[in-house]
């Protein structure tokens, strides 16, 4: 997606998200009844009667559901507004022998796809791996005649990364660096970031553009990992928008799961069902029909008898449970989970449009600073839902 298209698309997405924010802002997990259900009773009934298994099957492709209006119309519009081409790719030079040792297979595939999509007009001379971890990405990009600097906050990862680079005799310097601290970027460096979170990748955009780096590439991730209470738009179009995003709103694009194993999914479902059962109990105990936030709990809590789970959680919130029908309460939690998951399919239609809005805000920010910017996908969603990439280069 080129500059002119990006600006027009951003405005269209902005209007779509603002018009329908009553559908995607309220979270079914915390609301027994969503405000939009009053206006769309047929859609509400249709979703609420579906099973948990049906919700799970539809999670990654809500657009395909034969649901009542206005669901099909919203789905078509969401798909149209969030559509993006796959970036052109080139063949990478074969990787050095054993370069992918200790890299999980899925991560290595992401690295390969990211590298293949780096189509800069001018060949980089010095890669800057931002929030590099052990530097697996930039080691794969490094070609003869190039140099590499890796910036990482974790001392153990810095040491491991340097050891790996030394083992392959690569011209790489792994530096311990808090990228949120005062620092400068060498304008001769080409920064790359694969899934740097929230404030971290925004910091890269700001520093690299201020330094005058000729090129940069990033695949954003975890838009909600910010220190501010609300999203701070980067571009002029973003700052002019009436769309104000909370940290909770910024988590919506991250709600899609495609990589979790069965054990993780079962653990997640059990945790949510137990919390939803407790939610019913706390509303009764408090005589207050409002959601009560509860702290994150260790996974070991899922092994407790449900009565113990609720009683100990109630104690943390200063409540006394008394005697309850714990079996019925736990069953209610699972029933509510099925409803919640199906109602969330409406929000699911807005995951990608909101993410596109956020990515285009970054792209337009770079465009305003003199970059030619391209936005597209670098791999399939099945490999990672965070598959959007921003490529920027100055003439």
JSON list of N, CA, C and O in Angstrom, two decimals, residues 1-2 84-90 113-114 116-119 218 373-379 387-391:
[
{"chain": "A", "resi": 1, "resn": "UNK", "atom": "N", "xyz": [0.85, -1.18, 0.00]},
{"chain": "A", "resi": 1, "resn": "UNK", "atom": "CA", "xyz": [0.00, 0.00, 0.00]},
{"chain": "A", "resi": 1, "resn": "UNK", "atom": "C", "xyz": [0.89, 1.24, 0.00]},
{"chain": "A", "resi": 1, "resn": "UNK", "atom": "O", "xyz": [1.73, 1.41, 0.87]},
{"chain": "A", "resi": 2, "resn": "UNK", "atom": "N", "xyz": [0.71, 2.10, -0.98]},
{"chain": "A", "resi": 2, "resn": "UNK", "atom": "CA", "xyz": [1.54, 3.28, -1.14]},
{"chain": "A", "resi": 2, "resn": "UNK", "atom": "C", "xyz": [0.95, 4.49, -0.41]},
{"chain": "A", "resi": 2, "resn": "UNK", "atom": "O", "xyz": [-0.15, 4.42, 0.14]},
{"chain": "A", "resi": 84, "resn": "UNK", "atom": "N", "xyz": [-4.96, -6.11, 2.48]},
{"chain": "A", "resi": 84, "resn": "UNK", "atom": "CA", "xyz": [-3.62, -5.61, 2.17]},
{"chain": "A", "resi": 84, "resn": "UNK", "atom": "C", "xyz": [-2.89, -6.66, 1.36]},
{"chain": "A", "resi": 84, "resn": "UNK", "atom": "O", "xyz": [-3.09, -7.87, 1.56]},
{"chain": "A", "resi": 85, "resn": "UNK", "atom": "N", "xyz": [-2.09, -6.21, 0.41]},
{"chain": "A", "resi": 85, "resn": "UNK", "atom": "CA", "xyz": [-1.34, -7.14, -0.43]},
{"chain": "A", "resi": 85, "resn": "UNK", "atom": "C", "xyz": [-0.15, -7.71, 0.32]},
{"chain": "A", "resi": 85, "resn": "UNK", "atom": "O", "xyz": [0.39, -7.09, 1.25]},
{"chain": "A", "resi": 86, "resn": "UNK", "atom": "N", "xyz": [0.27, -8.88, -0.13]},
{"chain": "A", "resi": 86, "resn": "UNK", "atom": "CA", "xyz": [1.52, -9.44, 0.39]},
{"chain": "A", "resi": 86, "resn": "UNK", "atom": "C", "xyz": [2.67, -8.68, -0.26]},
{"chain": "A", "resi": 86, "resn": "UNK", "atom": "O", "xyz": [2.65, -8.38, -1.45]},
{"chain": "A", "resi": 87, "resn": "UNK", "atom": "N", "xyz": [3.66, -8.33, 0.53]},
{"chain": "A", "resi": 87, "resn": "UNK", "atom": "CA", "xyz": [4.80, -7.60, 0.01]},
{"chain": "A", "resi": 87, "resn": "UNK", "atom": "C", "xyz": [5.58, -8.45, -0.98]},
{"chain": "A", "resi": 87, "resn": "UNK", "atom": "O", "xyz": [5.69, -9.67, -0.82]},
{"chain": "A", "resi": 88, "resn": "UNK", "atom": "N", "xyz": [6.13, -7.83, -2.02]},
{"chain": "A", "resi": 88, "resn": "UNK", "atom": "CA", "xyz": [6.98, -8.59, -2.95]},
{"chain": "A", "resi": 88, "resn": "UNK", "atom": "C", "xyz": [8.16, -9.19, -2.19]},
{"chain": "A", "resi": 88, "resn": "UNK", "atom": "O", "xyz": [8.67, -8.61, -1.23]},
{"chain": "A", "resi": 89, "resn": "UNK", "atom": "N", "xyz": [8.58, -10.35, -2.62]},
{"chain": "A", "resi": 89, "resn": "UNK", "atom": "CA", "xyz": [9.68, -11.04, -1.92]},
{"chain": "A", "resi": 89, "resn": "UNK", "atom": "C", "xyz": [10.82, -11.33, -2.88]},
{"chain": "A", "resi": 89, "resn": "UNK", "atom": "O", "xyz": [10.65, -11.31, -4.10]},
{"chain": "A", "resi": 90, "resn": "UNK", "atom": "N", "xyz": [11.98, -11.59, -2.31]},
{"chain": "A", "resi": 90, "resn": "UNK", "atom": "CA", "xyz": [13.14, -12.02, -3.09]},
{"chain": "A", "resi": 90, "resn": "UNK", "atom": "C", "xyz": [13.76, -13.22, -2.39]},
{"chain": "A", "resi": 90, "resn": "UNK", "atom": "O", "xyz": [13.50, -13.47, -1.21]},
{"chain": "A", "resi": 113, "resn": "UNK", "atom": "N", "xyz": [10.58, -15.17, 6.38]},
{"chain": "A", "resi": 113, "resn": "UNK", "atom": "CA", "xyz": [9.57, -14.40, 5.64]},
{"chain": "A", "resi": 113, "resn": "UNK", "atom": "C", "xyz": [9.86, -12.90, 5.75]},
{"chain": "A", "resi": 113, "resn": "UNK", "atom": "O", "xyz": [9.74, -12.16, 4.76]},
{"chain": "A", "resi": 114, "resn": "UNK", "atom": "N", "xyz": [10.22, -12.45, 6.94]},
{"chain": "A", "resi": 114, "resn": "UNK", "atom": "CA", "xyz": [10.55, -11.04, 7.15]},
{"chain": "A", "resi": 114, "resn": "UNK", "atom": "C", "xyz": [11.73, -10.64, 6.26]},
{"chain": "A", "resi": 114, "resn": "UNK", "atom": "O", "xyz": [11.70, -9.60, 5.57]},
{"chain": "A", "resi": 116, "resn": "UNK", "atom": "N", "xyz": [12.84, -12.04, 3.52]},
{"chain": "A", "resi": 116, "resn": "UNK", "atom": "CA", "xyz": [12.52, -12.11, 2.09]},
{"chain": "A", "resi": 116, "resn": "UNK", "atom": "C", "xyz": [11.74, -10.90, 1.62]},
{"chain": "A", "resi": 116, "resn": "UNK", "atom": "O", "xyz": [11.73, -10.58, 0.43]},
{"chain": "A", "resi": 117, "resn": "UNK", "atom": "N", "xyz": [11.06, -10.21, 2.54]},
{"chain": "A", "resi": 117, "resn": "UNK", "atom": "CA", "xyz": [10.24, -9.05, 2.17]},
{"chain": "A", "resi": 117, "resn": "UNK", "atom": "C", "xyz": [11.01, -7.74, 2.24]},
{"chain": "A", "resi": 117, "resn": "UNK", "atom": "O", "xyz": [10.46, -6.68, 1.92]},
{"chain": "A", "resi": 118, "resn": "UNK", "atom": "N", "xyz": [12.27, -7.78, 2.63]},
{"chain": "A", "resi": 118, "resn": "UNK", "atom": "CA", "xyz": [13.07, -6.56, 2.73]},
{"chain": "A", "resi": 118, "resn": "UNK", "atom": "C", "xyz": [13.60, -6.17, 1.35]},
{"chain": "A", "resi": 118, "resn": "UNK", "atom": "O", "xyz": [14.69, -6.57, 0.94]},
{"chain": "A", "resi": 119, "resn": "UNK", "atom": "N", "xyz": [12.80, -5.40, 0.64]},
{"chain": "A", "resi": 119, "resn": "UNK", "atom": "CA", "xyz": [13.17, -4.98, -0.71]},
{"chain": "A", "resi": 119, "resn": "UNK", "atom": "C", "xyz": [13.58, -3.51, -0.72]},
{"chain": "A", "resi": 119, "resn": "UNK", "atom": "O", "xyz": [12.81, -2.65, -1.14]},
{"chain": "A", "resi": 218, "resn": "UNK", "atom": "N", "xyz": [9.84, -2.67, 10.07]},
{"chain": "A", "resi": 218, "resn": "UNK", "atom": "CA", "xyz": [9.36, -3.27, 11.31]},
{"chain": "A", "resi": 218, "resn": "UNK", "atom": "C", "xyz": [8.03, -3.96, 11.10]},
{"chain": "A", "resi": 218, "resn": "UNK", "atom": "O", "xyz": [7.25, -3.60, 10.23]},
{"chain": "A", "resi": 373, "resn": "UNK", "atom": "N", "xyz": [6.94, 4.98, 1.93]},
{"chain": "A", "resi": 373, "resn": "UNK", "atom": "CA", "xyz": [6.51, 3.92, 2.84]},
{"chain": "A", "resi": 373, "resn": "UNK", "atom": "C", "xyz": [5.63, 2.92, 2.11]},
{"chain": "A", "resi": 373, "resn": "UNK", "atom": "O", "xyz": [4.78, 3.29, 1.30]},
{"chain": "A", "resi": 374, "resn": "UNK", "atom": "N", "xyz": [5.85, 1.66, 2.43]},
{"chain": "A", "resi": 374, "resn": "UNK", "atom": "CA", "xyz": [5.00, 0.60, 1.91]},
{"chain": "A", "resi": 374, "resn": "UNK", "atom": "C", "xyz": [4.52, -0.26, 3.08]},
{"chain": "A", "resi": 374, "resn": "UNK", "atom": "O", "xyz": [5.30, -0.59, 3.98]},
{"chain": "A", "resi": 375, "resn": "UNK", "atom": "N", "xyz": [3.24, -0.59, 3.06]},
{"chain": "A", "resi": 375, "resn": "UNK", "atom": "CA", "xyz": [2.64, -1.44, 4.09]},
{"chain": "A", "resi": 375, "resn": "UNK", "atom": "C", "xyz": [2.06, -2.68, 3.43]},
{"chain": "A", "resi": 375, "resn": "UNK", "atom": "O", "xyz": [1.37, -2.58, 2.41]},
{"chain": "A", "resi": 376, "resn": "UNK", "atom": "N", "xyz": [2.35, -3.83, 3.98]},
{"chain": "A", "resi": 376, "resn": "UNK", "atom": "CA", "xyz": [1.80, -5.08, 3.44]},
{"chain": "A", "resi": 376, "resn": "UNK", "atom": "C", "xyz": [2.04, -6.21, 4.42]},
{"chain": "A", "resi": 376, "resn": "UNK", "atom": "O", "xyz": [2.59, -6.00, 5.51]},
{"chain": "A", "resi": 377, "resn": "UNK", "atom": "N", "xyz": [1.65, -7.39, 4.05]},
{"chain": "A", "resi": 377, "resn": "UNK", "atom": "CA", "xyz": [1.89, -8.57, 4.90]},
{"chain": "A", "resi": 377, "resn": "UNK", "atom": "C", "xyz": [3.16, -9.25, 4.43]},
{"chain": "A", "resi": 377, "resn": "UNK", "atom": "O", "xyz": [3.49, -9.25, 3.24]},
{"chain": "A", "resi": 378, "resn": "UNK", "atom": "N", "xyz": [3.90, -9.83, 5.37]},
{"chain": "A", "resi": 378, "resn": "UNK", "atom": "CA", "xyz": [5.14, -10.53, 5.01]},
{"chain": "A", "resi": 378, "resn": "UNK", "atom": "C", "xyz": [5.01, -12.04, 5.14]},
{"chain": "A", "resi": 378, "resn": "UNK", "atom": "O", "xyz": [5.92, -12.78, 4.75]},
{"chain": "A", "resi": 379, "resn": "UNK", "atom": "N", "xyz": [3.91, -12.52, 5.70]},
{"chain": "A", "resi": 379, "resn": "UNK", "atom": "CA", "xyz": [3.67, -13.95, 5.80]},
{"chain": "A", "resi": 379, "resn": "UNK", "atom": "C", "xyz": [2.18, -14.19, 6.00]},
{"chain": "A", "resi": 379, "resn": "UNK", "atom": "O", "xyz": [1.40, -13.25, 6.17]},
{"chain": "A", "resi": 387, "resn": "UNK", "atom": "N", "xyz": [1.34, -10.07, 11.18]},
{"chain": "A", "resi": 387, "resn": "UNK", "atom": "CA", "xyz": [2.06, -10.26, 9.92]},
{"chain": "A", "resi": 387, "resn": "UNK", "atom": "C", "xyz": [2.12, -9.00, 9.07]},
{"chain": "A", "resi": 387, "resn": "UNK", "atom": "O", "xyz": [2.45, -9.07, 7.88]},
{"chain": "A", "resi": 388, "resn": "UNK", "atom": "N", "xyz": [1.78, -7.85, 9.64]},
{"chain": "A", "resi": 388, "resn": "UNK", "atom": "CA", "xyz": [1.86, -6.59, 8.90]},
{"chain": "A", "resi": 388, "resn": "UNK", "atom": "C", "xyz": [3.26, -6.00, 9.05]},
{"chain": "A", "resi": 388, "resn": "UNK", "atom": "O", "xyz": [3.85, -6.04, 10.12]},
{"chain": "A", "resi": 389, "resn": "UNK", "atom": "N", "xyz": [3.73, -5.43, 7.96]},
{"chain": "A", "resi": 389, "resn": "UNK", "atom": "CA", "xyz": [5.11, -4.93, 7.93]},
{"chain": "A", "resi": 389, "resn": "UNK", "atom": "C", "xyz": [5.12, -3.52, 7.34]},
{"chain": "A", "resi": 389, "resn": "UNK", "atom": "O", "xyz": [4.37, -3.22, 6.39]},
{"chain": "A", "resi": 390, "resn": "UNK", "atom": "N", "xyz": [5.93, -2.66, 7.91]},
{"chain": "A", "resi": 390, "resn": "UNK", "atom": "CA", "xyz": [6.13, -1.30, 7.42]},
{"chain": "A", "resi": 390, "resn": "UNK", "atom": "C", "xyz": [7.55, -1.20, 6.89]},
{"chain": "A", "resi": 390, "resn": "UNK", "atom": "O", "xyz": [8.51, -1.40, 7.63]},
{"chain": "A", "resi": 391, "resn": "UNK", "atom": "N", "xyz": [7.67, -0.88, 5.59]},
{"chain": "A", "resi": 391, "resn": "UNK", "atom": "CA", "xyz": [8.97, -0.67, 4.96]},
{"chain": "A", "resi": 391, "resn": "UNK", "atom": "C", "xyz": [9.08, 0.81, 4.62]},
{"chain": "A", "resi": 391, "resn": "UNK", "atom": "O", "xyz": [8.20, 1.37, 3.99]}
]
